[in-house]
Amino acid sequence: MILEIVRSIKAFTIILTMAIFAFGNCFYLIELNRAPNKKFLKYHDNFLIATLFAYMTGMGDYGVRKFPGAYDFYLWVVFFICTLFLQLIMMNLLIAMMGNTYSAVES
């Protein structure tokens, strides 16, 4: 049964990886266009750090305390979309796929 679940979530893993890299790219582009004293990532010009930030946002470590300044519209919009998509939509999709595979294996 576990092997069937692992086989069934291949597409989910690919979609999740693509989404993390896409949001990492969004954070990276926003970071490149910010003023030098308002950078929110530790290493300003590193795509992998921005992707890691997107991954950690998807896992629940928001890191909002790192956002300098009280209001940056584009950064907050991407942050909320990233949070909603990676946490709510993708995790519910994973649960649904695992439940569907479990019911198929049981019958």
Short mmCIF file of C-alpha atoms in Angstrom, two decimals:
data_model
loop_
_atom_site.label_atom_id
_atom_site.label_comp_id
_atom_site.label_asym_id
_atom_site.label_seq_id
_atom_site.Cartn_x
_atom_site.Cartn_y
_atom_site.Cartn_z
CA MET A 1 0.00 0.00 0.00
CA ILE A 2 2.82 2.43 0.79
CA LEU A 3 4.41 1.78 -2.59
CA GLU A 4 1.12 2.58 -4.33
CA ILE A 5 0.89 5.89 -2.46
CA VAL A 6 4.48 6.79 -3.37
CA ARG A 7 3.78 5.98 -7.03
CA SER A 8 0.61 8.05 -7.05
CA ILE A 9 2.21 11.23 -5.71
CA LYS A 10 4.86 11.58 -8.42
CA ALA A 11 2.83 14.23 -10.20
CA PHE A 12 2.23 16.04 -6.92
CA THR A 13 5.96 16.13 -6.20
CA ILE A 14 6.72 17.57 -9.63
CA ILE A 15 4.01 20.24 -9.30
CA LEU A 16 5.14 21.16 -5.78
CA THR A 17 8.77 21.47 -6.89
CA MET A 18 7.81 23.66 -9.84
CA ALA A 19 5.65 25.86 -7.58
CA ILE A 20 8.47 26.30 -5.05
CA PHE A 21 10.91 27.30 -7.80
CA ALA A 22 8.32 29.66 -9.33
CA PHE A 23 7.69 31.43 -6.02
CA GLY A 24 11.43 31.45 -5.36
CA ASN A 25 11.87 33.22 -8.69
CA CYS A 26 9.20 35.77 -7.73
CA PHE A 27 10.92 36.49 -4.40
CA TYR A 28 14.28 36.71 -6.17
CA LEU A 29 13.01 39.24 -8.72
CA ILE A 30 11.39 41.35 -6.01
CA GLU A 31 14.62 41.22 -4.03
CA LEU A 32 16.69 42.36 -7.02
CA ASN A 33 14.48 45.43 -7.50
CA ARG A 34 14.47 46.59 -3.88
CA ALA A 35 16.68 49.31 -2.44
CA PRO A 36 19.93 48.05 -0.86
CA ASN A 37 18.85 49.02 2.65
CA LYS A 38 15.47 47.24 2.31
CA LYS A 39 16.60 43.75 1.35
CA PHE A 40 14.75 40.94 3.12
CA LEU A 41 16.99 38.00 2.17
CA LYS A 42 20.34 37.43 3.83
CA TYR A 43 22.24 37.02 0.56
CA HIS A 44 20.67 39.48 -1.83
CA ASP A 45 21.66 38.08 -5.19
CA ASN A 46 21.23 34.35 -4.67
CA PHE A 47 18.39 32.48 -6.39
CA LEU A 48 18.78 29.43 -4.14
CA ILE A 49 18.29 31.52 -0.99
CA ALA A 50 15.09 32.96 -2.48
CA THR A 51 13.94 29.44 -3.35
CA LEU A 52 14.74 28.28 0.18
CA PHE A 53 12.67 31.21 1.48
CA ALA A 54 9.74 30.06 -0.70
CA TYR A 55 10.17 26.48 0.57
CA MET A 56 10.25 27.61 4.20
CA THR A 57 7.17 29.77 3.59
CA GLY A 58 5.39 26.71 2.22
CA MET A 59 6.36 24.70 5.30
CA GLY A 60 5.08 27.34 7.73
CA ASP A 61 8.20 29.34 8.64
CA TYR A 62 6.96 32.66 7.36
CA GLY A 63 9.96 34.87 8.13
CA VAL A 64 7.81 37.99 7.95
CA ARG A 65 9.97 39.60 10.61
CA LYS A 66 12.66 39.79 7.93
CA PHE A 67 10.59 42.13 5.76
CA PRO A 68 12.05 45.61 6.28
CA GLY A 69 9.55 48.38 6.14
CA ALA A 70 5.91 48.11 7.02
CA TYR A 71 4.48 48.07 3.51
CA ASP A 72 5.73 46.66 0.24
CA PHE A 73 2.72 45.73 -1.85
CA TYR A 74 4.25 43.28 -4.33
CA LEU A 75 6.18 41.39 -1.70
CA TRP A 76 3.09 40.93 0.45
CA VAL A 77 0.95 39.86 -2.52
CA VAL A 78 3.46 37.19 -3.56
CA PHE A 79 3.86 36.13 0.07
CA PHE A 80 0.11 35.60 0.57
CA ILE A 81 -0.33 33.80 -2.75
CA CYS A 82 2.65 31.58 -1.91
CA THR A 83 1.23 30.81 1.52
CA LEU A 84 -2.24 30.01 0.19
CA PHE A 85 -1.03 27.92 -2.73
CA LEU A 86 1.75 25.94 -1.05
CA GLN A 87 0.08 25.35 2.28
CA LEU A 88 -3.62 25.13 1.63
CA ILE A 89 -4.06 24.02 -1.95
CA MET A 90 -1.06 21.74 -2.35
CA MET A 91 -1.36 20.03 1.03
CA ASN A 92 -5.09 19.44 0.51
CA LEU A 93 -4.25 18.00 -2.91
CA LEU A 94 -1.73 15.66 -1.30
CA ILE A 95 -4.27 14.48 1.28
CA ALA A 96 -6.90 13.91 -1.42
CA MET A 97 -4.47 11.95 -3.59
CA MET A 98 -3.38 9.77 -0.68
CA GLY A 99 -7.00 9.17 0.34
CA ASN A 100 -7.94 8.26 -3.22
CA THR A 101 -5.03 5.83 -3.48
CA TYR A 102 -5.86 4.30 -0.10
CA SER A 103 -9.49 3.70 -1.10
CA ALA A 104 -8.39 2.20 -4.42
CA VAL A 105 -5.97 -0.17 -2.69
CA GLU A 106 -8.52 -1.19 -0.05
CA SER A 107 -11.17 -2.12 -2.63
#
